[in-house]
């Protein structure tokens, strides 16, 4: 038993030494790995630092370029603003020159129009003055004519109230020979309407009639009988044993001659 124990102790001791040697090797390997890792870490840190420095350098370079571009843009903007200002000043000068030219041209045109208008107004004034003289002369002549008419035409009685003597008028006429508008009077004669509207009477006039023709009217009756007299016209009815149609009356050229006296104002 003692021998077995001693042997076991020796084995345990050997195993312990073997384990310690293994542990020493493992620790040494770990130490080596640690150193390698530290070296790798230091190398990585160095690379990171180098990359950082390169980035910073690149950033500085980019910032410098951006600054240069900014300065160039500002210079370009200043140059553009200067050109715009120059163009603005040139435009203002051109506008002032154009306005002055327009003002001079308008003044010239206005003076020309004014002179033309003055001449035209003078011509119109002269024409109106001449027309006024003619109108005055015409009015004087009309007044004199009215005075003469008042002396030549005197209506002493009328169906209506008498008017101013200067308004008196004598008007005469006849129906159209061979084309009078005769109407048939139921086998006893003929009749016609006489239009006197062109006389311009404003009151019922006094009318005198007679019958003109180439024959067969010597024994006709009724020609002096005036029917339905107005300021515009009247009717005449003729009784005749031979002439009993309008066509027959026109074949003998029967016409109604008339004279009317009345007032026109």
Short mmCIF file of C-alpha atoms in Angstrom, two decimals:
data_model
loop_
_atom_site.label_atom_id
_atom_site.label_comp_id
_atom_site.label_asym_id
_atom_site.label_seq_id
_atom_site.Cartn_x
_atom_site.Cartn_y
_atom_site.Cartn_z
CA UNK A 1 0.00 0.00 0.00
CA UNK A 2 2.80 2.39 0.88
CA UNK A 3 4.47 1.70 -2.39
CA UNK A 4 1.20 2.30 -4.24
CA UNK A 5 0.71 5.54 -2.43
CA UNK A 6 4.23 6.63 -3.19
CA UNK A 7 3.79 5.75 -6.78
CA UNK A 8 0.49 7.58 -6.88
CA UNK A 9 2.12 10.63 -5.31
CA UNK A 10 4.85 10.50 -7.84
CA UNK A 11 2.32 10.26 -10.66
CA UNK A 12 0.36 13.12 -9.19
CA UNK A 13 3.59 15.08 -8.82
CA UNK A 14 4.51 14.26 -12.37
CA UNK A 15 1.06 15.24 -13.55
CA UNK A 16 1.27 18.43 -11.52
CA UNK A 17 4.61 19.25 -13.06
CA UNK A 18 3.27 18.39 -16.47
CA UNK A 19 0.23 20.61 -15.84
CA UNK A 20 2.43 23.41 -14.56
CA UNK A 21 4.63 23.09 -17.64
CA UNK A 22 1.52 23.09 -19.84
CA UNK A 23 0.16 26.06 -17.95
CA UNK A 24 3.49 27.82 -18.31
CA UNK A 25 3.49 27.12 -22.03
CA UNK A 26 -0.18 28.25 -22.24
CA UNK A 27 0.59 31.40 -20.28
CA UNK A 28 3.56 31.99 -22.49
CA UNK A 29 1.41 31.46 -25.57
CA UNK A 30 -1.26 33.77 -24.12
CA UNK A 31 1.45 36.30 -23.37
CA UNK A 32 2.74 36.00 -26.90
CA UNK A 33 -0.80 36.31 -28.24
CA UNK A 34 -1.35 39.30 -25.97
CA UNK A 35 1.80 40.92 -27.25
CA UNK A 36 0.78 40.12 -30.80
CA UNK A 37 -2.68 41.51 -30.15
CA UNK A 38 -1.20 44.59 -28.57
CA UNK A 39 1.12 44.94 -31.53
CA UNK A 40 -1.83 44.44 -33.90
CA UNK A 41 -3.89 46.86 -31.88
CA UNK A 42 -1.09 49.38 -31.93
CA UNK A 43 -0.72 48.83 -35.67
CA UNK A 44 -4.49 49.23 -36.17
CA UNK A 45 -4.49 52.31 -33.97
CA UNK A 46 -1.59 53.63 -36.01
CA UNK A 47 -3.49 52.92 -39.22
CA UNK A 48 -6.64 54.48 -37.77
CA UNK A 49 -4.60 57.50 -36.78
CA UNK A 50 -3.06 57.64 -40.20
CA UNK A 51 -6.52 57.32 -41.80
CA UNK A 52 -7.83 59.99 -39.44
CA UNK A 53 -4.96 62.26 -40.35
CA UNK A 54 -5.51 61.55 -44.03
CA UNK A 55 -9.24 62.26 -43.61
CA UNK A 56 -8.48 65.44 -41.74
CA UNK A 57 -6.06 66.42 -44.47
CA UNK A 58 -8.67 65.56 -47.10
CA UNK A 59 -11.29 67.49 -45.14
CA UNK A 60 -8.97 70.46 -44.86
CA UNK A 61 -8.26 70.22 -48.57
CA UNK A 62 -12.00 69.94 -49.35
CA UNK A 63 -12.75 72.87 -47.04
CA UNK A 64 -10.01 74.84 -48.80
CA UNK A 65 -11.50 73.96 -52.18
CA UNK A 66 -15.00 74.85 -50.94
CA UNK A 67 -13.63 78.16 -49.64
CA UNK A 68 -11.94 78.80 -52.98
CA UNK A 69 -15.15 77.93 -54.86
CA UNK A 70 -17.11 80.17 -52.48
CA UNK A 71 -14.66 83.01 -53.08
CA UNK A 72 -14.85 82.42 -56.83
CA UNK A 73 -18.67 82.41 -56.67
CA UNK A 74 -18.65 85.58 -54.61
CA UNK A 75 -16.30 87.18 -57.11
CA UNK A 76 -18.54 85.99 -59.97
CA UNK A 77 -21.62 87.29 -58.14
CA UNK A 78 -19.94 90.63 -57.54
CA UNK A 79 -18.97 90.76 -61.20
CA UNK A 80 -22.52 89.84 -62.26
CA UNK A 81 -24.00 92.41 -59.89
CA UNK A 82 -21.64 95.00 -61.33
CA UNK A 83 -22.68 94.06 -64.87
CA UNK A 84 -26.36 94.18 -63.87
CA UNK A 85 -25.82 97.61 -62.34
CA UNK A 86 -24.07 98.78 -65.50
CA UNK A 87 -26.90 97.39 -67.65
CA UNK A 88 -29.46 99.03 -65.35
CA UNK A 89 -27.68 102.37 -65.62
CA UNK A 90 -27.48 101.98 -69.41
CA UNK A 91 -31.20 101.11 -69.57
CA UNK A 92 -32.08 104.07 -67.38
CA UNK A 93 -30.03 106.33 -69.60
CA UNK A 94 -31.68 104.84 -72.71
CA UNK A 95 -35.11 105.24 -71.13
CA UNK A 96 -34.42 108.87 -70.25
CA UNK A 97 -33.21 109.50 -73.79
CA UNK A 98 -36.28 107.76 -75.24
CA UNK A 99 -38.63 109.66 -72.94
CA UNK A 100 -37.00 112.93 -73.93
CA UNK A 101 -37.33 112.04 -77.62
CA UNK A 102 -40.97 111.05 -77.12
CA UNK A 103 -41.66 114.26 -75.21
CA UNK A 104 -40.06 116.33 -77.96
CA UNK A 105 -41.98 114.39 -80.65
CA UNK A 106 -45.25 114.65 -78.72
CA UNK A 107 -44.72 118.36 -78.21
CA UNK A 108 -44.08 118.77 -81.93
CA UNK A 109 -47.12 116.64 -82.83
CA UNK A 110 -49.30 118.49 -80.30
CA UNK A 111 -48.21 121.83 -81.67
CA UNK A 112 -48.88 120.56 -85.19
CA UNK A 113 -52.32 119.30 -84.17
CA UNK A 114 -53.04 122.53 -82.30
CA UNK A 115 -52.07 124.59 -85.34
CA UNK A 116 -54.17 122.37 -87.58
CA UNK A 117 -57.06 122.57 -85.10
CA UNK A 118 -56.76 126.34 -84.97
CA UNK A 119 -56.89 126.52 -88.76
CA UNK A 120 -59.81 124.09 -88.85
CA UNK A 121 -61.65 126.00 -86.12
CA UNK A 122 -61.05 129.24 -87.98
CA UNK A 123 -62.36 127.72 -91.20
CA UNK A 124 -65.40 126.33 -89.38
CA UNK A 125 -65.93 129.67 -87.66
CA UNK A 126 -65.74 131.46 -90.98
CA UNK A 127 -68.10 128.91 -92.50
CA UNK A 128 -70.52 129.23 -89.60
CA UNK A 129 -70.32 133.01 -89.83
CA UNK A 130 -71.08 132.79 -93.55
CA UNK A 131 -73.91 130.34 -92.90
CA UNK A 132 -75.24 132.65 -90.20
CA UNK A 133 -75.26 135.55 -92.62
CA UNK A 134 -77.05 133.39 -95.21
CA UNK A 135 -79.52 132.17 -92.57
CA UNK A 136 -80.14 135.74 -91.43
CA UNK A 137 -80.75 136.80 -95.01
CA UNK A 138 -83.05 133.81 -95.55
CA UNK A 139 -84.94 134.61 -92.35
CA UNK A 140 -85.30 138.23 -93.38
CA UNK A 141 -86.57 137.13 -96.78
CA UNK A 142 -89.03 134.72 -95.17
CA UNK A 143 -90.24 137.45 -92.84
CA UNK A 144 -90.66 139.79 -95.78
CA UNK A 145 -92.42 136.99 -97.64
CA UNK A 146 -94.76 136.47 -94.72
CA UNK A 147 -95.45 140.18 -94.65
CA UNK A 148 -96.22 140.12 -98.38
CA UNK A 149 -98.36 137.03 -97.96
CA UNK A 150 -100.20 138.70 -95.13
CA UNK A 151 -100.94 141.53 -97.52
CA UNK A 152 -101.78 139.30 -100.51
CA UNK A 153 -103.81 136.58 -98.69
CA UNK A 154 -106.60 137.64 -96.39
CA UNK A 155 -109.00 135.10 -94.94
CA UNK A 156 -111.95 136.95 -93.45
CA UNK A 157 -113.88 133.88 -92.27
CA UNK A 158 -113.20 130.21 -91.62
CA UNK A 159 -114.85 127.07 -90.28
CA UNK A 160 -112.45 127.35 -87.32
CA UNK A 161 -111.01 130.27 -85.36
CA UNK A 162 -109.02 132.73 -87.46
CA UNK A 163 -105.22 132.68 -87.07
CA UNK A 164 -102.47 135.24 -87.66
CA UNK A 165 -102.65 136.71 -91.18
CA UNK A 166 -99.03 135.70 -91.76
CA UNK A 167 -100.10 132.03 -91.42
CA UNK A 168 -102.63 132.29 -94.26
CA UNK A 169 -101.91 130.24 -97.39
CA UNK A 170 -103.56 129.71 -100.76
CA UNK A 171 -102.87 126.26 -102.23
CA UNK A 172 -104.05 124.92 -105.59
CA UNK A 173 -103.81 121.72 -107.58
CA UNK A 174 -105.45 119.15 -109.83
CA UNK A 175 -105.84 115.38 -109.99
CA UNK A 176 -103.75 113.55 -112.59
CA UNK A 177 -105.16 113.92 -116.09
CA UNK A 178 -106.10 110.58 -117.59
CA UNK A 179 -105.12 108.73 -114.41
CA UNK A 180 -107.40 110.12 -111.69
CA UNK A 181 -108.51 107.51 -109.17
CA UNK A 182 -112.19 107.60 -110.12
CA UNK A 183 -114.55 105.15 -108.48
CA UNK A 184 -117.87 103.83 -109.83
CA UNK A 185 -120.95 105.25 -108.07
CA UNK A 186 -123.60 102.48 -108.34
CA UNK A 187 -124.51 103.19 -111.99
CA UNK A 188 -125.24 106.86 -111.34
CA UNK A 189 -121.83 108.45 -111.79
CA UNK A 190 -118.31 108.52 -110.37
CA UNK A 191 -116.42 109.82 -107.33
CA UNK A 192 -112.82 110.48 -106.29
CA UNK A 193 -110.73 111.52 -103.29
CA UNK A 194 -108.58 114.66 -103.64
CA UNK A 195 -105.39 114.75 -101.58
CA UNK A 196 -104.36 118.24 -100.32
CA UNK A 197 -102.02 117.10 -97.51
CA UNK A 198 -99.00 118.79 -99.12
CA UNK A 199 -100.55 122.20 -98.45
CA UNK A 200 -99.70 121.85 -94.77
CA UNK A 201 -102.98 123.22 -93.43
CA UNK A 202 -103.55 123.01 -89.67
CA UNK A 203 -107.16 124.20 -89.89
CA UNK A 204 -110.01 123.19 -92.21
CA UNK A 205 -109.49 125.26 -95.39
CA UNK A 206 -112.02 126.82 -97.72
CA UNK A 207 -112.08 124.82 -100.97
CA UNK A 208 -113.35 125.71 -104.43
CA UNK A 209 -113.54 122.99 -107.12
CA UNK A 210 -114.22 122.66 -110.84
CA UNK A 211 -114.27 119.80 -113.35
CA UNK A 212 -111.89 119.78 -116.32
CA UNK A 213 -111.99 117.34 -119.23
CA UNK A 214 -112.07 116.78 -122.99
CA UNK A 215 -115.83 116.17 -123.17
CA UNK A 216 -119.09 114.93 -121.63
CA UNK A 217 -118.69 117.00 -118.47
CA UNK A 218 -120.81 120.04 -119.33
CA UNK A 219 -123.98 118.61 -117.79
CA UNK A 220 -122.38 116.71 -114.87
CA UNK A 221 -123.57 117.82 -111.47
CA UNK A 222 -121.88 117.78 -108.07
CA UNK A 223 -118.38 118.94 -108.97
CA UNK A 224 -118.68 121.97 -106.68
CA UNK A 225 -120.04 119.86 -103.82
CA UNK A 226 -117.20 119.06 -101.40
CA UNK A 227 -117.65 116.09 -99.04
CA UNK A 228 -115.78 115.05 -95.85
CA UNK A 229 -113.33 117.96 -96.00
CA UNK A 230 -110.28 117.74 -93.68
CA UNK A 231 -106.87 119.38 -93.60
CA UNK A 232 -105.59 116.49 -95.75
CA UNK A 233 -108.28 116.10 -98.45
CA UNK A 234 -111.92 115.75 -99.50
CA UNK A 235 -114.32 113.74 -101.74
CA UNK A 236 -116.16 114.83 -104.91
CA UNK A 237 -119.21 112.88 -106.16
CA UNK A 238 -120.41 113.45 -109.76
CA UNK A 239 -123.86 112.58 -111.05
CA UNK A 240 -123.86 111.89 -114.81
CA UNK A 241 -126.21 109.94 -117.05
CA UNK A 242 -123.50 109.02 -119.56
CA UNK A 243 -120.20 108.73 -117.65
CA UNK A 244 -120.83 106.10 -114.99
CA UNK A 245 -117.40 104.40 -114.63
CA UNK A 246 -113.91 105.49 -113.69
CA UNK A 247 -112.45 104.19 -116.94
CA UNK A 248 -114.94 106.28 -118.97
CA UNK A 249 -114.17 109.38 -116.89
CA UNK A 250 -110.43 108.93 -117.47
CA UNK A 251 -111.04 108.36 -121.19
CA UNK A 252 -112.46 111.92 -121.27
CA UNK A 253 -109.49 113.14 -119.17
CA UNK A 254 -111.74 114.26 -116.33
CA UNK A 255 -109.79 115.92 -113.51
CA UNK A 256 -110.80 117.88 -110.43
CA UNK A 257 -109.17 121.35 -110.27
CA UNK A 258 -109.20 122.87 -106.83
CA UNK A 259 -108.12 125.95 -104.87
CA UNK A 260 -107.91 125.92 -101.07
CA UNK A 261 -107.27 128.78 -98.62
CA UNK A 262 -106.43 128.14 -94.99
CA UNK A 263 -103.93 128.58 -92.17
CA UNK A 264 -100.62 126.71 -91.80
CA UNK A 265 -99.74 127.91 -88.28
#
